[in-house]
Every structure is written in C-alpha cells, then in structure tokens.
DNA sequence: TGCATTTCTTATTCTATATCAATGCGCGGC
DNA sequence: GCCGCGCATTGATATAGAATAAGAAATGCA
C-alpha cells in the first residue's frame, strides 16, 4: 500500500525508517472507481493525492471549448489543483479517475505539519515542484511554437505509454487539438513510417 | 543591494538577521547593460539569478519560428533555465537584459550548500517553485484554450505593467501570436473601449 | 449474442491567425 | 538637425486547424 510512496520519496532524498513511518501516518488511502471524481469544479482542493494504481486526469470544463485536459497522473505521480490546495479558494478544475484507481491522500494541515515533523520532506517537495515546473514550461513552449503534428510526435517521444493508456480524444485535448485533427495526423504519420 | 532580496525572502518565511547574513554571502552581484546576455544557448546555466533592478527576458531561438519569449523577469523575480541549472546539461534558451539590469547570482554548489546552512530556505524555494508552477500551468491553459484577444486581455489584467515596459513584438511572442495580430487586436480593443 | 454507447475515422466547409508586402514614424547616433 | 533603422501599423492573401456532419469500429454490458 505504501511501498510505491516509499520508493518514490527515496529516489529523491534519504529517509530513516522511523521518518517514513511518520509520513505514512499522514496519508489516508482511498479508492476511486472508473469515472469517479476526486475533485470537482467549485469545490476546494482539500487534498494532495499520490497515485498508487490506476490513472487520473485533471481537466477544465471550459464554457465553449468543451473540456480541456490539463494533466494526467499515473502510478507514482502526485496530483491536485495546487492553487486551490494552497489558497483554499474553490478550484476551476476537475480530477477524475480514468480507471479504477487507488490513491493516498494528505490534507493541507497534515501536509504542513509533516514538514515540521520530517523537515527533509521540504526538499523532496521542492525537487518535485521543480520537475513539474520544468515539465510544464516545456509543454508551454511546445504549445506556443509547434504544429499539431510536432506536438503529437513530441508526446509520443516523451511518454509513449500514455498513448496506450488513455483514449485518443483525451490525448487530443491534452495537446490542444481536436480529435479529428489527431486522427488525421496519426493516419498520415503511419504512412510516412 | 541586498534589501530587495531580504524583503522578498521575508515575505514567505521568517529569518534571523544572522541567517540572512549567511544568505547574502552566497550571492555575487552583477550588472548587465541593455541587450547583454546572462545566458546563451548551448552554455550551461551555472547561476540562479535574483533581479534587483531592470528587466530580462528568457527566449528560445527556434529554427523557423524566429524567437519565442518564454518569460520575463522584473525586480524581485528569480530567473534561470531550471533544467540546465539542475542537470548541468547545456541550455536551449537565452536570457538577455532588456534594460540596464542588476542581478544577484548564486551558483549551483553555493545554492545547495546554502540549504545545509539555512534549512529554512528549502521552504522558501519550495513556495517559490510552487507559485511558478501554478503560474506556468495557467499560462499553458490560456495558451491551449483562449483566442489571441483573450490571451492579450488576460495578460493586461494579470500584469498591466508589462505592457509599458517591454516592446510590443515581445509581448506578441510571449503570447504566442504575431506582432501583426497583436497590433490589430489592440486597434480593435481601443475602439470597443 | 445483440444492442447501446463510446471511440475513431473520413469528408466538407469555414475561420482565426499566419504570412507576405508596403508604408509610416519615432528615436538614437553621428 | 538629419539620417537610418528597428518597430508598429495596415492591407491582401494563404493556410492550419476548427466546426460540422456522418458513418464505421470497437467496447461494454444486459
């Protein structure tokens, strides 16, 4: 249950077994069935979630543009709406399970208390956020200056596994293109291959 | 010289005067004249920079698409290519002064040593990165689902000062649109006002 | 096993924005 | 004080990708 969490933290920082025990206690396990929501628009993001098994998507349900997928989360990843989680303001996003999913939740207060109990974790989360920041900045650059096809090819390169795991129209939405365009790109790309 | 740094850190965490003295010593001041580069493509980002005065831009010099502006930095902001700074890989970006500018530089080693000397700073940088992550994610969403005009209006709302301070074609590049399109948007927006 | 729902593909039309080209103008340098 | 050049504006044309509309596959579920 907590094995993946243990492993992921220890990839970035070293932790005694006692320290990890304290961590563990701050989390509450939760399972979500396919399509179930972990967070809905206008609610407050009370938890930061660590994904154990399954897959989730965070999306914005835009007025006109239908839904746009902001990020996916797979086992070993963290997900929440950071803004809402930090400020306590209602979120504008939704987080939904794409499969039956198991997560570990930690509330804001428990999260902050945990930093006092295990100060090393500040470093862990700093590193995590730094990586997320880098990845998001890359996606931004890709979105600003690549064509639809280039975006798709970059994604395949960076995350080949995603393609298998989530439906094509969500990939399209994640790339900021329509499902039709993605379909055409795939067709064309398969000829040139 | 170090006043703004002091103030900015103390906005997020509390620090004794001794602790701040230790911080100070890790930084090296540097001035850049207008157009001078702080970082150039293919070099390694050896420093994290805190902006004291002036303004900078980070941009990618794309093959076909000319230059695209990734971010600006004004007094009180931090700037570097995080990926290169963290990994030691050569950067694909450039950082250039838009005006005569004064910065405080800290090298990677000094930065990491500083966390051991003043552990509270882990928290400061965690918070900083969290905010950057949130801001970049917002920009990504804006870039994925807003029209050129909406992007421009959002920017005016979020950072009215930017418009005065940097040339219009750089704003266009930052928004991912052409200078011509921005010019037309501005013209039209001024009528409807 | 068969129907319903979701997902993917294909074709056609339409639109926002890019691209190309020309003109104007303000500012810094000499 | 004039010149030159980068920057902004404006107009004409081109184009990538959106919107719309169907139909074909695939998947799940009763």
Short mmCIF file of C-alpha atoms (C1' of nucleotides) in Angstrom, two decimals:
data_model
loop_
_atom_site.label_atom_id
_atom_site.label_comp_id
_atom_site.label_asym_id
_atom_site.label_seq_id
_atom_site.Cartn_x
_atom_site.Cartn_y
_atom_site.Cartn_z
CA UNK A 1 0.00 0.00 0.00
CA UNK A 2 2.72 2.46 0.92
CA UNK A 3 5.51 0.76 -0.98
CA UNK A 4 5.41 2.94 -4.05
CA UNK A 5 5.34 6.10 -1.94
CA UNK A 6 8.33 4.89 -0.01
CA UNK A 7 10.20 4.13 -3.18
CA UNK A 8 9.38 7.42 -4.86
CA UNK A 9 10.45 9.54 -1.91
CA UNK A 10 13.67 7.61 -1.53
CA UNK A 11 14.50 8.23 -5.17
CA UNK A 12 14.99 11.89 -4.27
CA UNK A 13 16.03 12.04 -0.61
CA UNK A 14 17.18 9.62 2.06
CA UNK A 15 14.86 8.88 4.93
CA UNK A 16 15.17 6.72 8.04
CA UNK A 17 12.55 4.03 8.57
CA UNK A 18 11.20 6.00 11.51
CA UNK A 19 10.78 9.06 9.39
CA UNK A 20 8.92 7.10 6.79
CA UNK A 21 6.61 5.68 9.45
CA UNK A 22 5.68 9.23 10.43
CA UNK A 23 5.00 10.09 6.79
CA UNK A 24 2.79 7.09 6.28
CA UNK A 25 0.55 8.11 9.13
CA UNK A 26 -0.22 11.43 7.49
CA UNK A 27 -1.86 9.75 4.50
CA UNK A 28 -5.30 8.26 4.09
CA UNK A 29 -5.84 5.61 1.39
CA UNK A 30 -8.79 5.96 -0.93
CA UNK A 31 -10.04 4.03 -3.90
CA UNK A 32 -11.93 5.51 -6.82
CA UNK A 33 -13.84 3.57 -9.39
CA UNK A 34 -13.59 4.44 -13.04
CA UNK A 35 -15.17 7.84 -13.85
CA UNK A 36 -15.37 8.83 -10.17
CA UNK A 37 -14.27 12.34 -9.26
CA UNK A 38 -11.52 13.17 -6.79
CA UNK A 39 -12.17 16.90 -7.16
CA UNK A 40 -14.92 18.89 -8.84
CA UNK A 41 -15.10 22.44 -10.09
CA UNK A 42 -16.15 24.97 -7.41
CA UNK A 43 -15.05 22.68 -4.57
CA UNK A 44 -11.90 23.33 -2.60
CA UNK A 45 -8.95 21.01 -3.22
CA UNK A 46 -8.54 19.76 0.33
CA UNK A 47 -6.09 17.00 -0.55
CA UNK A 48 -2.88 16.35 -2.32
CA UNK A 49 -3.04 12.88 -3.87
CA UNK A 50 -0.34 10.33 -4.55
CA UNK A 51 -1.35 7.78 -7.18
CA UNK A 52 -0.77 4.16 -6.23
CA UNK A 53 -2.55 2.39 -9.04
CA UNK A 54 -4.73 3.43 -11.94
CA UNK A 55 -4.85 6.73 -13.79
CA UNK A 56 -6.45 10.14 -13.39
CA UNK A 57 -6.95 13.24 -15.46
CA UNK A 58 -7.29 16.85 -14.42
CA UNK A 59 -9.39 18.91 -16.80
CA UNK A 60 -11.04 22.27 -17.15
CA UNK A 61 -14.61 22.31 -18.31
CA UNK A 62 -14.49 25.40 -20.48
CA UNK A 63 -17.57 27.38 -21.50
CA UNK A 64 -17.38 26.93 -25.24
CA UNK A 65 -14.31 24.75 -25.82
CA UNK A 66 -15.75 21.68 -24.16
CA UNK A 67 -13.21 20.03 -21.86
CA UNK A 68 -9.50 20.53 -21.98
CA UNK A 69 -7.18 18.07 -20.28
CA UNK A 70 -4.54 19.78 -18.20
CA UNK A 71 -2.68 16.79 -16.95
CA UNK A 72 -2.74 13.08 -16.44
CA UNK A 73 -1.48 11.24 -13.39
CA UNK A 74 -0.19 7.67 -13.29
CA UNK A 75 1.18 5.48 -10.50
CA UNK A 76 3.97 7.28 -8.63
CA UNK A 77 2.72 10.75 -9.62
CA UNK A 78 1.16 13.44 -7.43
CA UNK A 79 -1.93 15.38 -8.35
CA UNK A 80 -4.07 18.21 -7.03
CA UNK A 81 -5.01 21.73 -8.03
CA UNK A 82 -2.09 23.44 -6.36
CA UNK A 83 -3.70 26.85 -6.36
CA UNK A 84 -6.83 25.73 -4.61
CA UNK A 85 -4.90 23.45 -2.28
CA UNK A 86 -2.62 26.29 -1.20
CA UNK A 87 -5.08 29.14 -1.00
CA UNK A 88 -8.30 27.39 -0.03
CA UNK A 89 -10.08 29.08 -2.96
CA UNK A 90 -12.54 26.98 -4.97
CA UNK A 91 -10.98 25.20 -7.90
CA UNK A 92 -11.82 25.66 -11.56
CA UNK A 93 -10.65 22.16 -12.43
CA UNK A 94 -11.91 18.60 -12.12
CA UNK A 95 -9.93 15.50 -11.31
CA UNK A 96 -11.43 12.22 -12.42
CA UNK A 97 -10.36 8.58 -12.42
CA UNK A 98 -9.84 7.09 -15.89
CA UNK A 99 -9.68 3.57 -14.44
CA UNK A 100 -10.28 2.04 -11.06
CA UNK A 101 -7.68 3.89 -9.09
CA UNK A 102 -6.10 3.84 -5.66
CA UNK A 103 -4.60 6.99 -4.15
CA UNK A 104 -3.10 8.18 -0.87
CA UNK A 105 -4.49 11.49 0.31
CA UNK A 106 -2.96 14.10 2.56
CA UNK A 107 -4.80 17.21 3.77
CA UNK A 108 -3.26 20.66 3.83
CA UNK A 109 -2.84 20.81 7.59
CA UNK A 110 -1.35 17.33 7.78
CA UNK A 111 0.96 18.23 4.92
CA UNK A 112 2.25 21.32 6.66
CA UNK A 113 2.59 19.55 9.99
CA UNK A 114 4.55 16.85 8.25
CA UNK A 115 7.19 19.38 7.23
CA UNK A 116 7.76 20.19 10.90
CA UNK A 117 7.98 16.53 11.85
CA UNK A 118 10.16 15.50 8.90
CA UNK A 119 11.90 18.64 7.60
CA UNK A 120 13.72 16.68 4.90
CA UNK A 121 10.44 16.47 3.06
CA UNK A 122 10.66 20.16 2.21
CA UNK A 123 13.49 19.16 -0.06
CA UNK A 124 11.54 16.30 -1.56
CA UNK A 125 8.66 18.55 -2.48
CA UNK A 126 10.96 21.28 -3.68
CA UNK A 127 12.54 18.84 -6.11
CA UNK A 128 9.16 17.53 -7.17
CA UNK A 129 7.84 21.01 -7.84
CA UNK A 130 10.96 21.96 -9.68
CA UNK A 131 10.48 19.00 -12.00
CA UNK A 132 6.82 19.78 -12.51
CA UNK A 133 7.70 23.38 -13.27
CA UNK A 134 10.27 22.32 -15.86
CA UNK A 135 7.86 19.87 -17.48
CA UNK A 136 5.05 22.41 -17.62
CA UNK A 137 7.32 25.05 -19.08
CA UNK A 138 8.32 22.60 -21.79
CA UNK A 139 4.74 21.86 -22.58
CA UNK A 140 4.07 25.57 -22.79
CA UNK A 141 6.90 26.07 -25.26
CA UNK A 142 5.64 23.14 -27.28
CA UNK A 143 2.15 24.57 -27.29
CA UNK A 144 3.44 28.00 -28.33
CA UNK A 145 5.63 27.03 -31.22
CA UNK A 146 4.94 23.55 -32.51
CA UNK A 147 2.44 22.39 -35.11
CA UNK A 148 -0.23 19.85 -34.18
CA UNK A 149 1.88 17.07 -35.67
CA UNK A 150 5.05 18.13 -33.85
CA UNK A 151 3.16 18.24 -30.57
CA UNK A 152 1.91 14.72 -31.07
CA UNK A 153 5.32 13.40 -32.04
CA UNK A 154 6.93 15.09 -29.02
CA UNK A 155 4.38 13.46 -26.77
CA UNK A 156 4.97 10.01 -28.20
CA UNK A 157 8.65 10.51 -27.63
CA UNK A 158 8.32 11.82 -24.09
CA UNK A 159 5.54 9.50 -22.89
CA UNK A 160 4.99 6.55 -25.22
CA UNK A 161 2.95 4.77 -22.53
CA UNK A 162 0.26 7.48 -22.40
CA UNK A 163 -0.90 6.63 -25.91
CA UNK A 164 -1.87 3.11 -24.91
CA UNK A 165 -3.47 4.07 -21.67
CA UNK A 166 -5.85 6.92 -22.40
CA UNK A 167 -8.43 7.39 -25.16
CA UNK A 168 -7.36 9.31 -28.19
CA UNK A 169 -9.74 12.20 -27.75
CA UNK A 170 -8.20 12.94 -24.37
CA UNK A 171 -4.75 12.95 -25.87
CA UNK A 172 -6.06 15.42 -28.43
CA UNK A 173 -7.47 17.61 -25.71
CA UNK A 174 -4.20 17.42 -23.77
CA UNK A 175 -2.34 18.57 -26.88
CA UNK A 176 -4.82 21.35 -27.52
CA UNK A 177 -6.09 19.95 -30.82
CA UNK A 178 -9.36 18.31 -31.91
CA UNK A 179 -9.79 14.52 -32.04
CA UNK A 180 -10.32 14.79 -35.82
CA UNK A 181 -7.01 16.53 -36.32
CA UNK A 182 -5.26 13.92 -34.22
CA UNK A 183 -6.86 11.13 -36.19
CA UNK A 184 -5.62 12.66 -39.44
CA UNK A 185 -2.14 13.16 -38.07
CA UNK A 186 -1.96 9.55 -36.98
CA UNK A 187 -3.12 8.32 -40.34
CA UNK A 188 -0.57 10.43 -42.15
CA UNK A 189 2.23 9.58 -39.75
CA UNK A 190 1.56 5.86 -40.20
CA UNK A 191 2.13 6.16 -43.97
CA UNK A 192 5.40 8.03 -43.65
CA UNK A 193 6.66 5.48 -41.16
CA UNK B 1 21.99 45.98 -2.77
CA UNK B 2 20.55 43.10 -0.77
CA UNK B 3 17.50 44.90 0.50
CA UNK B 4 15.05 43.60 -2.06
CA UNK B 5 16.28 40.04 -1.60
CA UNK B 6 15.87 40.37 2.13
CA UNK B 7 12.36 41.70 1.73
CA UNK B 8 11.28 39.05 -0.77
CA UNK B 9 12.51 36.14 1.32
CA UNK B 10 10.87 37.54 4.43
CA UNK B 11 7.55 37.77 2.61
CA UNK B 12 7.48 33.98 2.59
CA UNK B 13 9.47 32.77 5.60
CA UNK B 14 10.95 34.30 8.76
CA UNK B 15 14.69 34.53 9.03
CA UNK B 16 17.02 35.78 11.76
CA UNK B 17 19.47 38.53 10.85
CA UNK B 18 22.30 36.03 11.19
CA UNK B 19 20.66 33.68 8.79
CA UNK B 20 20.21 36.45 6.27
CA UNK B 21 23.87 37.39 6.59
CA UNK B 22 24.80 33.84 5.63
CA UNK B 23 22.49 34.02 2.62
CA UNK B 24 23.92 37.29 1.44
CA UNK B 25 27.39 35.84 1.30
CA UNK B 26 26.31 33.15 -1.14
CA UNK B 27 25.38 35.72 -3.79
CA UNK B 28 27.56 37.66 -6.20
CA UNK B 29 26.23 40.93 -7.64
CA UNK B 30 26.45 41.53 -11.34
CA UNK B 31 25.30 44.28 -13.64
CA UNK B 32 24.26 43.81 -17.24
CA UNK B 33 23.86 46.55 -19.77
CA UNK B 34 20.91 46.62 -22.11
CA UNK B 35 20.99 43.73 -24.63
CA UNK B 36 23.71 41.87 -22.72
CA UNK B 37 23.24 38.13 -22.22
CA UNK B 38 23.12 36.41 -18.86
CA UNK B 39 22.86 33.01 -20.51
CA UNK B 40 23.23 31.83 -24.09
CA UNK B 41 22.03 28.76 -25.91
CA UNK B 42 24.40 25.78 -25.63
CA UNK B 43 26.03 27.12 -22.49
CA UNK B 44 25.30 25.64 -19.08
CA UNK B 45 23.14 27.69 -16.71
CA UNK B 46 25.64 27.95 -13.87
CA UNK B 47 23.66 30.53 -11.92
CA UNK B 48 20.29 31.24 -10.49
CA UNK B 49 19.66 34.98 -10.71
CA UNK B 50 17.65 37.30 -8.49
CA UNK B 51 16.68 40.52 -10.25
CA UNK B 52 17.42 43.70 -8.30
CA UNK B 53 16.74 46.30 -10.94
CA UNK B 54 15.93 46.32 -14.62
CA UNK B 55 14.29 43.62 -16.71
CA UNK B 56 15.24 40.42 -18.51
CA UNK B 57 13.68 38.04 -20.98
CA UNK B 58 14.26 34.36 -21.48
CA UNK B 59 13.68 33.20 -25.05
CA UNK B 60 14.14 30.24 -27.33
CA UNK B 61 15.65 30.90 -30.70
CA UNK B 62 13.60 28.48 -32.75
CA UNK B 63 14.66 27.15 -36.16
CA UNK B 64 11.86 28.56 -38.26
CA UNK B 65 9.64 30.44 -35.83
CA UNK B 66 12.20 33.14 -35.04
CA UNK B 67 12.38 33.85 -31.33
CA UNK B 68 9.77 32.97 -28.80
CA UNK B 69 9.74 34.64 -25.41
CA UNK B 70 9.31 32.19 -22.57
CA UNK B 71 9.32 34.53 -19.65
CA UNK B 72 10.19 37.98 -18.46
CA UNK B 73 11.80 38.83 -15.13
CA UNK B 74 11.43 42.06 -13.22
CA UNK B 75 12.82 43.28 -9.87
CA UNK B 76 12.14 40.78 -7.11
CA UNK B 77 11.84 37.83 -9.53
CA UNK B 78 14.18 34.89 -9.98
CA UNK B 79 15.34 33.60 -13.33
CA UNK B 80 17.42 30.78 -14.79
CA UNK B 81 16.90 27.77 -17.01
CA UNK B 82 15.98 25.37 -14.25
CA UNK B 83 16.65 22.29 -16.30
CA UNK B 84 20.18 23.27 -17.22
CA UNK B 85 20.87 24.64 -13.75
CA UNK B 86 19.79 21.39 -12.12
CA UNK B 87 21.26 18.87 -14.52
CA UNK B 88 24.32 20.68 -15.84
CA UNK B 89 23.17 19.99 -19.43
CA UNK B 90 23.56 22.80 -21.97
CA UNK B 91 20.58 25.09 -22.22
CA UNK B 92 18.38 25.67 -25.24
CA UNK B 93 17.36 29.12 -24.05
CA UNK B 94 18.83 32.60 -23.88
CA UNK B 95 18.47 35.16 -21.12
CA UNK B 96 19.03 38.75 -22.10
CA UNK B 97 18.75 42.13 -20.38
CA UNK B 98 16.02 44.38 -21.79
CA UNK B 99 17.38 47.37 -19.88
CA UNK B 100 20.44 48.04 -17.80
CA UNK B 101 19.96 45.47 -15.12
CA UNK B 102 21.40 44.45 -11.79
CA UNK B 103 21.18 40.89 -10.53
CA UNK B 104 22.44 38.74 -7.67
CA UNK B 105 23.87 35.41 -8.80
CA UNK B 106 24.19 32.17 -6.91
CA UNK B 107 25.95 29.08 -8.31
CA UNK B 108 24.57 25.58 -8.01
CA UNK B 109 27.03 24.43 -5.39
CA UNK B 110 26.60 27.56 -3.28
CA UNK B 111 22.85 27.17 -3.59
CA UNK B 112 22.92 23.61 -2.34
CA UNK B 113 25.36 24.42 0.44
CA UNK B 114 23.09 27.23 1.49
CA UNK B 115 20.28 24.75 2.17
CA UNK B 116 22.51 22.99 4.67
CA UNK B 117 23.49 26.23 6.36
CA UNK B 118 19.98 27.71 6.40
CA UNK B 119 17.49 24.84 6.06
CA UNK B 120 14.52 27.20 6.21
CA UNK B 121 15.38 28.24 2.69
CA UNK B 122 14.20 24.88 1.39
CA UNK B 123 10.76 26.10 2.29
CA UNK B 124 11.27 29.45 0.64
CA UNK B 125 12.26 27.86 -2.63
CA UNK B 126 9.54 25.27 -2.39
CA UNK B 127 6.97 28.03 -2.12
CA UNK B 128 8.60 29.95 -4.94
CA UNK B 129 8.58 26.94 -7.24
CA UNK B 130 5.03 26.13 -6.32
CA UNK B 131 3.98 29.62 -7.38
CA UNK B 132 5.95 29.41 -10.60
CA UNK B 133 4.38 26.06 -11.33
CA UNK B 134 0.89 27.43 -10.79
CA UNK B 135 1.60 30.48 -12.95
CA UNK B 136 3.07 28.41 -15.77
CA UNK B 137 0.17 25.98 -15.69
CA UNK B 138 -2.21 28.91 -16.00
CA UNK B 139 -0.32 30.24 -18.96
CA UNK B 140 -0.47 26.80 -20.53
CA UNK B 141 -4.23 26.63 -20.11
CA UNK B 142 -4.55 30.12 -21.53
CA UNK B 143 -2.41 29.15 -24.49
CA UNK B 144 -4.45 25.99 -25.07
CA UNK B 145 -7.92 27.40 -24.96
CA UNK B 146 -8.01 31.15 -25.36
CA UNK B 147 -8.17 33.22 -28.54
CA UNK B 148 -5.43 35.70 -29.31
CA UNK B 149 -7.57 38.52 -27.98
CA UNK B 150 -8.43 36.70 -24.77
CA UNK B 151 -4.77 35.97 -24.16
CA UNK B 152 -3.90 39.61 -24.55
CA UNK B 153 -6.69 40.79 -22.27
CA UNK B 154 -5.74 38.22 -19.63
CA UNK B 155 -2.19 39.48 -19.73
CA UNK B 156 -3.21 43.11 -19.33
CA UNK B 157 -5.29 42.10 -16.37
CA UNK B 158 -2.62 39.97 -14.73
CA UNK B 159 0.38 42.19 -15.45
CA UNK B 160 -0.61 45.68 -16.61
CA UNK B 161 2.93 46.91 -16.01
CA UNK B 162 4.46 44.54 -18.59
CA UNK B 163 2.76 46.38 -21.43
CA UNK B 164 4.58 49.62 -20.64
CA UNK B 165 7.91 48.04 -20.04
CA UNK B 166 8.58 45.74 -22.96
CA UNK B 167 8.23 46.26 -26.73
CA UNK B 168 5.06 45.08 -28.35
CA UNK B 169 6.62 42.42 -30.55
CA UNK B 170 8.00 40.69 -27.44
CA UNK B 171 4.58 40.70 -25.85
CA UNK B 172 3.26 39.10 -29.03
CA UNK B 173 5.95 36.46 -28.90
CA UNK B 174 5.21 35.82 -25.21
CA UNK B 175 1.55 35.30 -26.07
CA UNK B 176 2.38 33.05 -28.99
CA UNK B 177 0.92 35.35 -31.65
CA UNK B 178 2.46 37.50 -34.39
CA UNK B 179 3.13 41.23 -33.90
CA UNK B 180 0.65 41.97 -36.69
CA UNK B 181 -2.13 40.12 -34.94
CA UNK B 182 -1.37 41.90 -31.67
CA UNK B 183 -1.41 45.25 -33.40
CA UNK B 184 -4.82 44.51 -34.89
CA UNK B 185 -6.18 43.32 -31.55
CA UNK B 186 -5.03 46.50 -29.85
CA UNK B 187 -6.57 48.66 -32.50
CA UNK B 188 -9.87 46.89 -32.25
CA UNK B 189 -9.86 46.81 -28.45
CA UNK B 190 -9.25 50.55 -28.32
CA UNK B 191 -12.45 51.18 -30.33
CA UNK B 192 -14.62 48.97 -28.18
CA UNK B 193 -13.33 50.67 -25.05
"C1'" DT C 1 -25.44 -12.66 -28.50
"C1'" DG C 2 -27.06 -8.46 -29.65
"C1'" DC C 3 -27.94 -3.65 -28.71
"C1'" DA C 4 -26.15 0.78 -26.99
"C1'" DT C 5 -22.61 3.72 -26.07
"C1'" DT C 6 -18.30 5.30 -26.74
"C1'" DT C 7 -14.42 6.00 -29.69
"C1'" DC C 8 -12.27 6.70 -34.03
"C1'" DT C 9 -12.21 7.98 -38.89
"C1'" DT C 10 -13.27 10.49 -43.08
"C1'" DA C 11 -15.06 14.36 -45.82
"C1'" DT C 12 -16.56 19.23 -46.38
"C1'" DT C 13 -16.78 23.86 -45.19
"C1'" DC C 14 -15.29 27.83 -42.63
"C1'" DT C 15 -12.49 30.94 -39.67
"C1'" DA C 16 -8.80 32.77 -36.94
"C1'" DT C 17 -4.44 33.77 -37.46
"C1'" DA C 18 -0.12 33.46 -40.13
"C1'" DT C 19 2.42 35.15 -43.91
"C1'" DC C 20 3.88 38.44 -47.16
"C1'" DA C 21 4.43 43.12 -48.56
"C1'" DA C 22 4.32 48.04 -48.23
"C1'" DT C 23 4.17 52.32 -45.63
"C1'" DG C 24 4.87 55.34 -41.77
"C1'" DC C 25 7.18 57.03 -37.84
"C1'" DG C 26 9.88 57.90 -33.71
"C1'" DC C 27 14.33 57.64 -31.61
"C1'" DG C 28 19.22 57.31 -31.05
"C1'" DG C 29 23.54 58.18 -33.21
"C1'" DC C 30 26.59 60.93 -35.71
"C1'" DG D 1 19.39 68.54 -37.28
"C1'" DC D 2 19.21 64.85 -40.42
"C1'" DC D 3 19.62 60.02 -41.43
"C1'" DG D 4 18.72 55.30 -40.94
"C1'" DC D 5 16.65 51.53 -38.92
"C1'" DG D 6 14.00 48.94 -35.83
"C1'" DC D 7 9.26 48.92 -34.61
"C1'" DA D 8 4.38 49.44 -35.33
"C1'" DT D 9 0.60 49.65 -38.49
"C1'" DT D 10 -2.26 48.36 -42.39
"C1'" DG D 11 -3.82 45.60 -46.25
"C1'" DA D 12 -4.08 41.40 -49.21
"C1'" DT D 13 -3.70 36.56 -49.43
"C1'" DA D 14 -2.80 31.86 -47.72
"C1'" DT D 15 -3.37 28.11 -44.56
"C1'" DA D 16 -3.65 25.11 -40.46
"C1'" DG D 17 -6.78 23.50 -37.92
"C1'" DA D 18 -11.78 24.14 -36.07
"C1'" DA D 19 -16.55 23.10 -36.73
"C1'" DT D 20 -19.81 20.33 -38.50
"C1'" DA D 21 -21.67 16.11 -40.03
"C1'" DA D 22 -21.72 11.19 -40.84
"C1'" DG D 23 -20.56 6.73 -40.71
"C1'" DA D 24 -17.55 2.75 -39.11
"C1'" DA D 25 -15.34 0.25 -35.34
"C1'" DA D 26 -14.89 -1.13 -31.05
"C1'" DT D 27 -16.26 -1.88 -26.44
"C1'" DG D 28 -19.09 -2.87 -22.72
"C1'" DC D 29 -22.94 -4.66 -20.68
"C1'" DA D 30 -27.58 -6.95 -20.13
#
